[in-house]
Structures are given as structure tokens and as C-alpha cells.
PDB file of C-alpha atoms and ligand atoms in Angstrom:
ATOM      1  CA  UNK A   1      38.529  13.864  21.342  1.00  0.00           C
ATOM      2  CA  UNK A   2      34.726  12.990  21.987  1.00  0.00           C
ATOM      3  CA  UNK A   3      33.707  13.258  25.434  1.00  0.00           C
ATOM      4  CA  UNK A   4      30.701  11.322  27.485  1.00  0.00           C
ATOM      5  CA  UNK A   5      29.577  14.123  29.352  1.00  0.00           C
ATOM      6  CA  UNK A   6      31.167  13.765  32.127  1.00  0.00           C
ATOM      7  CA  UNK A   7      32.804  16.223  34.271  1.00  0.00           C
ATOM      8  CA  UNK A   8      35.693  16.287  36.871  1.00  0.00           C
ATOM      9  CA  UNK A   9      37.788  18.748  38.830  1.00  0.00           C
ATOM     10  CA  UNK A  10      40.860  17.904  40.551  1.00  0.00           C
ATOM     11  CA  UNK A  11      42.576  20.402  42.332  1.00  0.00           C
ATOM     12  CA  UNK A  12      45.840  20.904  42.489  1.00  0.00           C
ATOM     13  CA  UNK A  13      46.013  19.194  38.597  1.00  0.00           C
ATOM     14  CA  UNK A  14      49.030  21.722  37.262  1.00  0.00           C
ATOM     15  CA  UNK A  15      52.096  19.171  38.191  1.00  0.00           C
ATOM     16  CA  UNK A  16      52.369  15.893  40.164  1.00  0.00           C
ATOM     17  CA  UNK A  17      49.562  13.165  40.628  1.00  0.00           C
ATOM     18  CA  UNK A  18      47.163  15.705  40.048  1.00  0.00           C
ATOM     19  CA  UNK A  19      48.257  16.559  36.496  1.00  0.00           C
ATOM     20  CA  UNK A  20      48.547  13.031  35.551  1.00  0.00           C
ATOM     21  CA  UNK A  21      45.362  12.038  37.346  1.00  0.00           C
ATOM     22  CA  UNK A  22      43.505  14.745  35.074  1.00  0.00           C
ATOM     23  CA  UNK A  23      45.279  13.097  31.829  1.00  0.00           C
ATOM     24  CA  UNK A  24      43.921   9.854  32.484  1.00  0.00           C
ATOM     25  CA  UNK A  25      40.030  11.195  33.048  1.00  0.00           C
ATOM     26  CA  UNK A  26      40.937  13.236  29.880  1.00  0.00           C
ATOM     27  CA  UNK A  27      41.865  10.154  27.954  1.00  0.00           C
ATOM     28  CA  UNK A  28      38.583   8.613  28.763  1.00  0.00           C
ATOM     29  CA  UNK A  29      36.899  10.855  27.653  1.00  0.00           C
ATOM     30  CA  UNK A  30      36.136  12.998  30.781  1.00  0.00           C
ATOM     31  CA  UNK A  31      36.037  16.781  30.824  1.00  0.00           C
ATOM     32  CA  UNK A  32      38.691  17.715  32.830  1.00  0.00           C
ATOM     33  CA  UNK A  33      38.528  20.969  34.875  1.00  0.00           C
ATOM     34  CA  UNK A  34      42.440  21.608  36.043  1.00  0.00           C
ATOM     35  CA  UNK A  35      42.249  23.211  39.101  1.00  0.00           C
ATOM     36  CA  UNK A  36      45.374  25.102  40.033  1.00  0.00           C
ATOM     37  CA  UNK A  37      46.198  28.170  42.338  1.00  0.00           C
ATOM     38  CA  UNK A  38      48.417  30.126  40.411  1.00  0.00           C
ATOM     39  CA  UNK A  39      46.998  30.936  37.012  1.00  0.00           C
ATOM     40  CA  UNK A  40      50.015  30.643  34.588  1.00  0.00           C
ATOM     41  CA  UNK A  41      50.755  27.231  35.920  1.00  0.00           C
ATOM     42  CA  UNK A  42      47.004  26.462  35.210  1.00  0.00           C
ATOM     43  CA  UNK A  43      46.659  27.892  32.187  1.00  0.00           C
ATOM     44  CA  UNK A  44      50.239  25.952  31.049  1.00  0.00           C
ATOM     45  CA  UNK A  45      48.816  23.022  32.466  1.00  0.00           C
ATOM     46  CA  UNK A  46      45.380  22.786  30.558  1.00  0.00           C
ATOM     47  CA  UNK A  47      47.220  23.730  27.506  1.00  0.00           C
ATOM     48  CA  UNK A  48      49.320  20.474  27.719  1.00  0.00           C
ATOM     49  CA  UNK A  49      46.391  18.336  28.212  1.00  0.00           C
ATOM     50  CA  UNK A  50      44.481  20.204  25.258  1.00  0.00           C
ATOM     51  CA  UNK A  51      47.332  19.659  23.060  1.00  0.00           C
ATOM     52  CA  UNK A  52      46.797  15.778  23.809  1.00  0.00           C
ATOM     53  CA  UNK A  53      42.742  16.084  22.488  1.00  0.00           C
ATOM     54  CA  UNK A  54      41.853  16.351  25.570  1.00  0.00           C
ATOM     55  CA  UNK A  55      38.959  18.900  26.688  1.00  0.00           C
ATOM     56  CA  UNK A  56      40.715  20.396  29.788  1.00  0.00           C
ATOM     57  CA  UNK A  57      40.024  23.992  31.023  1.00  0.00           C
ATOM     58  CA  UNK A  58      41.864  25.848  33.446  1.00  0.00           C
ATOM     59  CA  UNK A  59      39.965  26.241  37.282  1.00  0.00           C
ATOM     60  CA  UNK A  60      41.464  28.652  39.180  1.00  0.00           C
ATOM     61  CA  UNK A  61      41.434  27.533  43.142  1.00  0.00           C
ATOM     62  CA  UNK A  62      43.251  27.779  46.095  1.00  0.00           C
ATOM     63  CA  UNK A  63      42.343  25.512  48.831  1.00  0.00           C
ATOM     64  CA  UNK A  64      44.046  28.513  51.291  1.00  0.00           C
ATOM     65  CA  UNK A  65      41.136  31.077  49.857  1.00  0.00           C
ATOM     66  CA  UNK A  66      37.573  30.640  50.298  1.00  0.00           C
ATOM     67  CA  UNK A  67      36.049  33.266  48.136  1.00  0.00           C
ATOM     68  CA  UNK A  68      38.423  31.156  44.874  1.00  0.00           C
ATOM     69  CA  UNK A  69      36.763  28.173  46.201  1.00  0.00           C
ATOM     70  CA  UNK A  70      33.789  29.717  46.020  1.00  0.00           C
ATOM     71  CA  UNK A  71      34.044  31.528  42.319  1.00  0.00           C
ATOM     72  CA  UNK A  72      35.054  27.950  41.225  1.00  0.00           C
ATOM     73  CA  UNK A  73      31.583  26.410  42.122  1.00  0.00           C
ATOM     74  CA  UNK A  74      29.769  28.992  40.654  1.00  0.00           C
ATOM     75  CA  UNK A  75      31.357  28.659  37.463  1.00  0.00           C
ATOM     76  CA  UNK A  76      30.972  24.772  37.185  1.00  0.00           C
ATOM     77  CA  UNK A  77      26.707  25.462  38.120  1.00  0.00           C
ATOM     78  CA  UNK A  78      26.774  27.934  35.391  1.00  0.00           C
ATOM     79  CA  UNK A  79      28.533  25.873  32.650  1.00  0.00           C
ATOM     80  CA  UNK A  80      27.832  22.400  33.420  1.00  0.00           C
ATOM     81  CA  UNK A  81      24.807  22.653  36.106  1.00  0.00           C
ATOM     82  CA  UNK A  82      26.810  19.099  38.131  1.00  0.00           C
ATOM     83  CA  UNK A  83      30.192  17.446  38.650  1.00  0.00           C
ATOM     84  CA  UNK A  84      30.638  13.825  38.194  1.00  0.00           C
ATOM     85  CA  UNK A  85      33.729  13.434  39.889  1.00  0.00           C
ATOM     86  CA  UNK A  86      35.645  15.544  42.261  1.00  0.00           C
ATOM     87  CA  UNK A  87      39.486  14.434  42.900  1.00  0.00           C
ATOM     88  CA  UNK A  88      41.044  16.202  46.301  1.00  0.00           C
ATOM     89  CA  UNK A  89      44.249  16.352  44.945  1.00  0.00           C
ATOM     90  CA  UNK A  90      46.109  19.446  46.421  1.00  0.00           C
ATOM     91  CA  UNK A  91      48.267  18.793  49.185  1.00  0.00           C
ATOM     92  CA  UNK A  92      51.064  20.014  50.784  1.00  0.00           C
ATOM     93  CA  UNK A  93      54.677  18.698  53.299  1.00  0.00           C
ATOM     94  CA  UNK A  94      56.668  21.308  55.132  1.00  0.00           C
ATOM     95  CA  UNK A  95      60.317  21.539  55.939  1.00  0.00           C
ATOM     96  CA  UNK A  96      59.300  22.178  59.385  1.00  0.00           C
ATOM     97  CA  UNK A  97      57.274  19.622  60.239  1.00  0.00           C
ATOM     98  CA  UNK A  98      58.612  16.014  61.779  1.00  0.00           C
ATOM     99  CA  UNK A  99      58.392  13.897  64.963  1.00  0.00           C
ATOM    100  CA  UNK A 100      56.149  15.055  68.291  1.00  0.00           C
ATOM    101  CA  UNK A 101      59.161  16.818  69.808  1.00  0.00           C
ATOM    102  CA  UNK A 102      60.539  19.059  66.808  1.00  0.00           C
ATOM    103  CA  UNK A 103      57.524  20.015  64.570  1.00  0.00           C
ATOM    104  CA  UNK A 104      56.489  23.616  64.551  1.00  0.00           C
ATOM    105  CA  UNK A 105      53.506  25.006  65.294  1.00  0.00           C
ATOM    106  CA  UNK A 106      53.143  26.653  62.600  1.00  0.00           C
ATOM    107  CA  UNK A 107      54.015  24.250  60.573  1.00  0.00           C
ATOM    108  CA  UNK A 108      51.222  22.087  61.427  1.00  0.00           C
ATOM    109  CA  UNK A 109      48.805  24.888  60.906  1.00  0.00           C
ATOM    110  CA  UNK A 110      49.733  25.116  57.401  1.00  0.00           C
ATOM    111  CA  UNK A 111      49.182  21.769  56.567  1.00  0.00           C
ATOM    112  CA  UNK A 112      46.528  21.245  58.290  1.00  0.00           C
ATOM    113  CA  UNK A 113      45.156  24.262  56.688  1.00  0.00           C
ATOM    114  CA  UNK A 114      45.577  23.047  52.863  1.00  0.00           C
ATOM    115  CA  UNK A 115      45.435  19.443  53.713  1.00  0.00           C
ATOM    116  CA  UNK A 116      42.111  18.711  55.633  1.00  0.00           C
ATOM    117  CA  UNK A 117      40.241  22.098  56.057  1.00  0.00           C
ATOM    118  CA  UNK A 118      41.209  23.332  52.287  1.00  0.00           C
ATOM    119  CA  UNK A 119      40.019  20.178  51.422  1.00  0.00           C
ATOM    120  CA  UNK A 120      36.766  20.157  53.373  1.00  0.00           C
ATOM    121  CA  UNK A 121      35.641  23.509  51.936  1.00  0.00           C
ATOM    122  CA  UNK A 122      36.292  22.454  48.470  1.00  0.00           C
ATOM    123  CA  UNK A 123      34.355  19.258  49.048  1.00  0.00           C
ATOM    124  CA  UNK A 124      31.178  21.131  51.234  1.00  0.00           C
ATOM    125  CA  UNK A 125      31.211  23.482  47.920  1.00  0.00           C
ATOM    126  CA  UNK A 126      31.266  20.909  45.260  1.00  0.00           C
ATOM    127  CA  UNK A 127      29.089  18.403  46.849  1.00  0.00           C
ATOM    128  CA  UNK A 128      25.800  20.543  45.523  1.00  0.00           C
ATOM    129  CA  UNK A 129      27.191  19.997  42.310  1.00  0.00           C
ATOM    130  CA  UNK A 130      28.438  16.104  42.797  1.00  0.00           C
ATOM    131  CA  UNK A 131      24.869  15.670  44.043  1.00  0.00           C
ATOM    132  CA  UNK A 132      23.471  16.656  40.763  1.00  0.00           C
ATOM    133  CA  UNK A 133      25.365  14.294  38.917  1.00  0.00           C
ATOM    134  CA  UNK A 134      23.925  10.826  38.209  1.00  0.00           C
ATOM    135  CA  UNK A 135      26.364   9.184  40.181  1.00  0.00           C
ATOM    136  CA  UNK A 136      29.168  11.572  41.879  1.00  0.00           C
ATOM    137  CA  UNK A 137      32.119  10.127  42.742  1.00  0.00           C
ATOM    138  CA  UNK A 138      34.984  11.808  45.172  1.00  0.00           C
ATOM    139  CA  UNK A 139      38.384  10.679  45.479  1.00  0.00           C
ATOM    140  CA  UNK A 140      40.746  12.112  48.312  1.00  0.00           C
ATOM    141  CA  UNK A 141      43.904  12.176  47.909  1.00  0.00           C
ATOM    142  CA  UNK A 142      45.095  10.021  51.435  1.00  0.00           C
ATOM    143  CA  UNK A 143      48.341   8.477  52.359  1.00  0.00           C
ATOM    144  CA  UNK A 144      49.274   5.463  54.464  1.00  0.00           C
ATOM    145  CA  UNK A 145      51.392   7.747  56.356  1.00  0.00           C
ATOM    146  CA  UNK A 146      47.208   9.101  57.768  1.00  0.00           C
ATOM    147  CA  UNK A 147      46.748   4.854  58.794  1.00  0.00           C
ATOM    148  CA  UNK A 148      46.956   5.331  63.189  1.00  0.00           C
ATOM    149  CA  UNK A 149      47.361   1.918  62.417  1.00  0.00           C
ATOM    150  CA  UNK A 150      50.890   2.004  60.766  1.00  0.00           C
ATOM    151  CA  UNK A 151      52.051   5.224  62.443  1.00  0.00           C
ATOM    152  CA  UNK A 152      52.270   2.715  66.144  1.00  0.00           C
ATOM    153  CA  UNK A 153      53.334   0.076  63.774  1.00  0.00           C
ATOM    154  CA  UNK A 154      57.279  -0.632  64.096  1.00  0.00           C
ATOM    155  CA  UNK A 155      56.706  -3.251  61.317  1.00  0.00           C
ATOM    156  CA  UNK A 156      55.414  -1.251  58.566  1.00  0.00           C
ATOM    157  CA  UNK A 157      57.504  -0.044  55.871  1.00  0.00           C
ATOM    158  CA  UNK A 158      55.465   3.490  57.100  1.00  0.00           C
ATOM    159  CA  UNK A 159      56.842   3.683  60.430  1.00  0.00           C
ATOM    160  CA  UNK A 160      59.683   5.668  59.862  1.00  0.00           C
ATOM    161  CA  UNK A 161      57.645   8.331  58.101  1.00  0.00           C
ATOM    162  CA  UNK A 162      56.772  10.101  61.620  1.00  0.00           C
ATOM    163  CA  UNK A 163      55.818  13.202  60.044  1.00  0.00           C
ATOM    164  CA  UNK A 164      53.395  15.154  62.916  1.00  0.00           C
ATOM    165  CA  UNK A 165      51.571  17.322  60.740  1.00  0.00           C
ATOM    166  CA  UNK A 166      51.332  15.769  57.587  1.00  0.00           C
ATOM    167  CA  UNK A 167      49.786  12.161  58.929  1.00  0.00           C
ATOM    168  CA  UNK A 168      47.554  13.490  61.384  1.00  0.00           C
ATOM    169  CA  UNK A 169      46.303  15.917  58.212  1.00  0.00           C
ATOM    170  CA  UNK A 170      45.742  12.882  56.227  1.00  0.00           C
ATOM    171  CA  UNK A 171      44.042  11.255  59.034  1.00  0.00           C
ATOM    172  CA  UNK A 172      42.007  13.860  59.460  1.00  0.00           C
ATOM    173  CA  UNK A 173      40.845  14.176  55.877  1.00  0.00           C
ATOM    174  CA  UNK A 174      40.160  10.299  56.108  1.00  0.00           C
ATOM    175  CA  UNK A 175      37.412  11.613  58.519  1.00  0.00           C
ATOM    176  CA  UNK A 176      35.959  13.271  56.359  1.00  0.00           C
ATOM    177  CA  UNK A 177      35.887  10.741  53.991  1.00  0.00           C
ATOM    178  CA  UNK A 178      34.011   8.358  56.765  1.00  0.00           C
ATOM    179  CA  UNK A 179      31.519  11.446  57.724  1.00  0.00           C
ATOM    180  CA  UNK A 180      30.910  12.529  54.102  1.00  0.00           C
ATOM    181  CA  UNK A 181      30.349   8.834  53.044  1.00  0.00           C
ATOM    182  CA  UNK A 182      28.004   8.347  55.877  1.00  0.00           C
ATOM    183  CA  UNK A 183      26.098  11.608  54.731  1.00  0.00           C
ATOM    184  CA  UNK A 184      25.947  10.253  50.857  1.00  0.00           C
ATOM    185  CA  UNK A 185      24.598   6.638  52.395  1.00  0.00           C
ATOM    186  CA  UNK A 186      21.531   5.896  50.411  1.00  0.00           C
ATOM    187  CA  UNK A 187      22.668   8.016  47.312  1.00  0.00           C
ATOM    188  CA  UNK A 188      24.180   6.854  44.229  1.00  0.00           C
ATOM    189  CA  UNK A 189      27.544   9.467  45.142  1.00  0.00           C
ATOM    190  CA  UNK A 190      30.575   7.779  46.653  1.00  0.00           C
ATOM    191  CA  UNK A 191      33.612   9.394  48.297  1.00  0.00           C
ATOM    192  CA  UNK A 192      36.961   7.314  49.342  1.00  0.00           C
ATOM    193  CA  UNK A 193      40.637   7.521  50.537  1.00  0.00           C
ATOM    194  CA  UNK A 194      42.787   6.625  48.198  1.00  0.00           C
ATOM    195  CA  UNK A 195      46.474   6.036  48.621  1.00  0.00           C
ATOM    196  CA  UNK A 196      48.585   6.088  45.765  1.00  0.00           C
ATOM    197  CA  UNK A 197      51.298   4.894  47.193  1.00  0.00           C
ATOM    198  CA  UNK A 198      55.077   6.528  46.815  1.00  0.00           C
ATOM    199  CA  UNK A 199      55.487   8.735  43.895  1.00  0.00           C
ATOM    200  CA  UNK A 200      58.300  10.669  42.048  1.00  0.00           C
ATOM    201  CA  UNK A 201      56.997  14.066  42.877  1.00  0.00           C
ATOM    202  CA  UNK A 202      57.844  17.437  43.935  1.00  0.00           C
ATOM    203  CA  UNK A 203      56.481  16.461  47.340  1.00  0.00           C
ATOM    204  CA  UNK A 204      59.200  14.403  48.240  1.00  0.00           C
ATOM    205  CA  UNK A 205      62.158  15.726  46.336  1.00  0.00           C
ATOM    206  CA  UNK A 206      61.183  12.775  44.057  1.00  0.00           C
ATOM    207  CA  UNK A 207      62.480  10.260  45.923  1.00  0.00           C
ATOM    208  CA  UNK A 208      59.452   7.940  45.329  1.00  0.00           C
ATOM    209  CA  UNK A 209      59.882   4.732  43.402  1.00  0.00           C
ATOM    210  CA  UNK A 210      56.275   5.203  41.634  1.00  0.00           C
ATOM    211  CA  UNK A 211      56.083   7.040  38.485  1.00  0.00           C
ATOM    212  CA  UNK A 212      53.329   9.336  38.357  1.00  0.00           C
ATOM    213  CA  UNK A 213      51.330   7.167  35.741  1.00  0.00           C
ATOM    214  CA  UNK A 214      51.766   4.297  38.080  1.00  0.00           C
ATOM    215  CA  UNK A 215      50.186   6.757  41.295  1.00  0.00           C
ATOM    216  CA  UNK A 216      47.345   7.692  39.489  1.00  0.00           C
ATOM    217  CA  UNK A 217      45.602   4.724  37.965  1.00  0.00           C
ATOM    218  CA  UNK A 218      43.528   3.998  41.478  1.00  0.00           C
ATOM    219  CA  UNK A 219      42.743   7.189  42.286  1.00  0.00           C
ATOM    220  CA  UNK A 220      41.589   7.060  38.546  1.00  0.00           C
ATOM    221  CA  UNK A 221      39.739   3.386  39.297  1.00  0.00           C
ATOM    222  CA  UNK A 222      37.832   5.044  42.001  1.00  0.00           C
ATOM    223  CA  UNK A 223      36.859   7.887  40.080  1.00  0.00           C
ATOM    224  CA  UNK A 224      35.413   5.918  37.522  1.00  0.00           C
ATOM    225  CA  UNK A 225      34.024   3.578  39.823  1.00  0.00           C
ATOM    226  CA  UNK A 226      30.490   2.088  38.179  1.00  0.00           C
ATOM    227  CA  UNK A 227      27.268   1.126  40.038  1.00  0.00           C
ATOM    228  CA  UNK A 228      28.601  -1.375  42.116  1.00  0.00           C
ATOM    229  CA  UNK A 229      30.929   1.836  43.006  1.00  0.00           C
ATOM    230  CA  UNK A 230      32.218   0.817  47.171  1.00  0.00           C
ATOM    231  CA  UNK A 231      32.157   4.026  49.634  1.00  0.00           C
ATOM    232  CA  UNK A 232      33.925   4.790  52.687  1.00  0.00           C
ATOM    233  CA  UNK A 233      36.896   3.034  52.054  1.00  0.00           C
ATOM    234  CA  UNK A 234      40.654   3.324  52.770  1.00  0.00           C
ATOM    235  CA  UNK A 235      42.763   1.904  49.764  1.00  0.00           C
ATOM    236  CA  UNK A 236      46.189   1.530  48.470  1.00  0.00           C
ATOM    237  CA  UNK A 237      47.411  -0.682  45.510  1.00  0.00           C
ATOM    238  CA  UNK A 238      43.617  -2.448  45.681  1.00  0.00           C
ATOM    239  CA  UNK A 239      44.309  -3.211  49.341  1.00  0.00           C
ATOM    240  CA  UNK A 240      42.265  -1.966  52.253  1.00  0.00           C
ATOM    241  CA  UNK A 241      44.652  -0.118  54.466  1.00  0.00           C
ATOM    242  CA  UNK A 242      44.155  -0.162  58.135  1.00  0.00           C
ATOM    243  CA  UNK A 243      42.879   3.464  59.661  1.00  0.00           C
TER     244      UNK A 243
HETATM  245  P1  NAP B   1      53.071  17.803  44.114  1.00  0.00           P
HETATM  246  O1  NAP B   1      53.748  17.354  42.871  1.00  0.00           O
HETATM  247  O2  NAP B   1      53.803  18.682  45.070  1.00  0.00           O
HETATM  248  O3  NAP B   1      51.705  18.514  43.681  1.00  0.00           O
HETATM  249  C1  NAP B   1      50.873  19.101  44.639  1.00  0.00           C
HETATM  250  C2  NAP B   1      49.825  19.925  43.926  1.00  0.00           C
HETATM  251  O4  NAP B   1      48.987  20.530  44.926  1.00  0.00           O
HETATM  252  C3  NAP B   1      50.417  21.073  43.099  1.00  0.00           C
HETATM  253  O5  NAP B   1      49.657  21.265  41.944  1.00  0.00           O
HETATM  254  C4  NAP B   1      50.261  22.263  44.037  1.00  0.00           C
HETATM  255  O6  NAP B   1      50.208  23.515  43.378  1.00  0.00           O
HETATM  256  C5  NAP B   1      48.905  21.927  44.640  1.00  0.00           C
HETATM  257  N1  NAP B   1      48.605  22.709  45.824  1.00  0.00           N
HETATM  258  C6  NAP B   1      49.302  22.819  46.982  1.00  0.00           C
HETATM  259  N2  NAP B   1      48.700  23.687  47.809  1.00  0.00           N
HETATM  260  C7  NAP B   1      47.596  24.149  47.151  1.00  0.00           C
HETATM  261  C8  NAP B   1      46.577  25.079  47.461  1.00  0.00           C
HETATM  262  N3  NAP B   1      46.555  25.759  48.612  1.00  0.00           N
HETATM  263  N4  NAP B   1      45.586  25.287  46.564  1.00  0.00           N
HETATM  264  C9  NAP B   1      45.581  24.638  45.369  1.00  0.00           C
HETATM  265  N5  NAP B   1      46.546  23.775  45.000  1.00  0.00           N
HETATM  266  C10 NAP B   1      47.541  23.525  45.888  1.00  0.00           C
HETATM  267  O7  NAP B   1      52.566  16.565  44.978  1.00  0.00           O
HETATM  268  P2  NAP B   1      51.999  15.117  44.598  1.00  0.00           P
HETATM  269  O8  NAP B   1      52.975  14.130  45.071  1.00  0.00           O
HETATM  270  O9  NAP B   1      51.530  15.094  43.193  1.00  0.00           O
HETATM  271  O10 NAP B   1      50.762  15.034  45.615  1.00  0.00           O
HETATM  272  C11 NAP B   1      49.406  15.017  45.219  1.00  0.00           C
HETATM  273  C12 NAP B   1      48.577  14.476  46.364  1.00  0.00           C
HETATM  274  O11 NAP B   1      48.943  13.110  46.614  1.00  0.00           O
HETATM  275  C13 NAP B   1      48.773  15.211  47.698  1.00  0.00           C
HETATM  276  O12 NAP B   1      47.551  15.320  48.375  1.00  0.00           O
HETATM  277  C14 NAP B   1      49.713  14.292  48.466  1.00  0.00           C
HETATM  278  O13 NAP B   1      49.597  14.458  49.865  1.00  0.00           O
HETATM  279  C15 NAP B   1      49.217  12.940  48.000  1.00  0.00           C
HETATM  280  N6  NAP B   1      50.195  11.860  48.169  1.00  0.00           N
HETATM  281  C16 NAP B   1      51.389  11.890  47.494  1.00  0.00           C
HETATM  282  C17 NAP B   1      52.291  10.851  47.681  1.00  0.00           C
HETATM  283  C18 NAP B   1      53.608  10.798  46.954  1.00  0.00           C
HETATM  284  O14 NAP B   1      54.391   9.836  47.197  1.00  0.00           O
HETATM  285  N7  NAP B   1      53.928  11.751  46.069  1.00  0.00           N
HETATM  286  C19 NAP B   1      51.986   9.783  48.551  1.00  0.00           C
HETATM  287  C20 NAP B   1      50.755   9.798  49.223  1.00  0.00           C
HETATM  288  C21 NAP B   1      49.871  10.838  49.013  1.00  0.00           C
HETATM  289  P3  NAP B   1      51.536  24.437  43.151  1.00  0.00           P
HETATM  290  O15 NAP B   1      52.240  23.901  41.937  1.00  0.00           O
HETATM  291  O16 NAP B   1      50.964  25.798  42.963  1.00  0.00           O
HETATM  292  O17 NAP B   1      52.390  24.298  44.392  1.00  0.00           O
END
């Protein structure tokens, strides 16, 4: 397969939204860095995608270890000098986490650990490289279950999802997409929350009614976002979602 020139990492691309999300850029005709903490998985992973025509290479990162985080940006400046499009993928639920009254502690550290402050250093890392880019784009990986908004909602279909850690970690990266999109104003690079709504994944036992094709095409839209790209935004299933 021909590719444009283009460049993306998403982490967390060996299973799940991530993988598929990576297929997608591959398809049109992205080059598609797989980012994945455990290196079989990765390596499995970009095989698949290479087996399609797709140019995929395996990224080792961890969003728990710095110094991976670090060898990862490194190696994109030395091969490719930019990044086009970064997609926050990686994310993680815990067993022990739940309402106000039961979540653990430690628990919440963990996600919040992966979730928002993984996620931040991958993003303060990359965003040399996404500035070098003609027009970077960055995609987090959000949920509605982060929306304050639906959490003290009895209405919405989210309410019952009461989940302590993993909301307020969503939330919190949804900061970061506000700050970071405040800190890109005036530059052609654009970074937004996307929600992909509820997907058959490991993350939920697959009890979503999405399939992951269906989960990834707006996280894909927004990635591929043109000049008229929008920044700052909160979006599920082309909707704006309430913070
Ligand atoms: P998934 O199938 O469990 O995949 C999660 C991916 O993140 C895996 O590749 C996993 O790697 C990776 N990951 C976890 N911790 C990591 C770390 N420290 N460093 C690097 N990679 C790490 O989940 P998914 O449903 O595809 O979720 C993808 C994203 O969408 C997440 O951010 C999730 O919060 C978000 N989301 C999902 C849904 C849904 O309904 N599924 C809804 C809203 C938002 P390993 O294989 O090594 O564990």
C-alpha cells in the first residue's frame, strides 16, 4: 500500500479500539506506529496490520514508564522528524473501583495513573513532534462516563455507570484536552475528546453493543480532520457531549 506521508501513533493499538483505530489510518494510507506495552503483543499486532498492506511498525510504550515514553519520541524525531496525528488510546477499568463509598484507593491511583497522567506525558512528549507536522491532530480517547454533566444526571443512559475512578480519570484527561487546545490556539494542531461510545472490548467483558469498527470511525474522523479541523471539543456519535 502507498502511503501520503503521514504519520500516527496510537497507543495502546495491540487489541481493542486502538488496534482497529490504527487499521483504519492504515487503510488510508497513514503510517501507523502501534504503540503497545508488552512487545510480543506489539510485534503480533503490527504484523496483522502489515499482512493487510498496511505500513505499521511496532512502538514500544507504556504510559506507566516514563523513560519508554521517552525512547518512543526519540525514535519517531529520528525516523520521521514529526507526527501528524497522535491517538491517546491506552486506557484502563479496575475491579476495584465503583461508587464514592466502595472504591479503593488504590484503585483510583492506578487509573488515574494510566488514564490522565500516562496520558499527559505521552502527549507533553509527542507534542514537539505534532508541532512539526503541517497540521497535528490529537485524539483522546474520552468517555461520556468523564461528562460531570451526565454523572448528576438520573436521566442519562450514563447514570448508572458511577464508576469513581474511571470518570473522574476521563474527566480529567478532558482537561487536558481544554488546556492543551487552548495552548495550540493560533496553530494549525488540534486536540479533542472523543467518545466512541460502548464497544465490545476487553474493557468491559465485551458487553458493549458497538463493534469495534463501529467505535473507531470518529476517533478516526477527528484524526483526519482537514483545515476546517474544530479543537477543544467533547464528541460522541457527531454530538457535542455536555462536560
Ligand atoms: P481494551 O480492549 O482493554 O484495550 C486497551 C488498550 O490499552 C490495550 O492495548 C492495553 O494494552 C492498553 N494499555 C492499558 N494500559 C496501558 C499502559 N500502561 N501502557 C500502554 N498501553 C496500555 O480497551 P478498549 O475498549 O479498546 O479501550 C480503548 C480506549 O477507549 C480506552 O481509553 C477506553 O477508556 C476508551 N473507551 C472505551 C469504551 C468502550 O466501550 N470499550 C468506551 C469509552 C471509552 P494491554 O493489551 O497490554 O493490556
Amino acid at each position: 500500500m502507498t502511503t501520503d506521508g503521514r504519520v500516527a501513533l496510537v497507543t495502546g493499538a495491540n487489541k481493542g479500539i486502538g488496534h482497529e483505530i490504527a487499521r483504519q489510518l492504515g487503510v488510508a494510507g497513514i503510517t501507523v506506529l502501534v504503540g503497545a506495552r508488552d512487545a510480543d503483543r506489539g510485534k503480533a499486532a503490527a504484523n496483522e496490520l502489515r499482512q493487510l498492506g498496511i505500513d505499521a511498525r511496532n512502538m514500544p510504550l507504556d504510559l506507566n514508564d516514563e523513560q519508554s515514553i521517552l525512547e518512543a519520541a526519540r525514535t519517531i524525531e529520528r525516523d520521521f522528524g514529526k507526527l501528524d496525528i497522535l491517538v491517546n488510546n491506552a486506557g484502563v477499568t479496575d475491579p476495584e473501583d465503583g461508587v464514592p463509598s466502595i472504591a479503593s484507593t488504590s484503585a483510583l491511583r492506578r487509573i488515574m495513573e494510566t488514564n490522565f497522567i500516562g496520558t499527559h506525558a505521552v502527549s507533553k512528549a509527542m507534542l514537539p513532534l505534532v508541532k512539526q507536522a503541517p497540521a497535528g491532530r490529537i485524539v483522546n480517547l474520552s468517555s461520556s462516563l468523564g461528562s460531570l454533566t451526565l454523572n448528576g444526571d438520573p436521566t442519562s443512559t450514563y447514570y448508572a455507570a458511577q464508576l469513581l475512578g474511571y470518570n473522574a480519570s476521563k474527566a480529567a484527561l478532558n482537561m487536558l484536552t481544554v488546556q492543551l487546545s487552548e495552548e495550540l490556539r493560533g496553530t494549525p494542531a488540534t486536540v479533542n475528546s472523543i467518545s466512541p461510545g460502548f464497544v465490545k472490548t476487553d474493557l468491559n467483558g465485551h458487553t458493549g453493543h458497538l463493534s469495534v469498527e463501529e467505535g473507531a470511525r470518529l476517533p478516526v474522523q477527528f484524526a483526519l480532520q482537514g483545515d476546517d479541523a474544530v479543537s477543544g471539543q467533547f464528541v460522541e456519535a457527531g454530538a457535542q457531549t455536555p462536560w
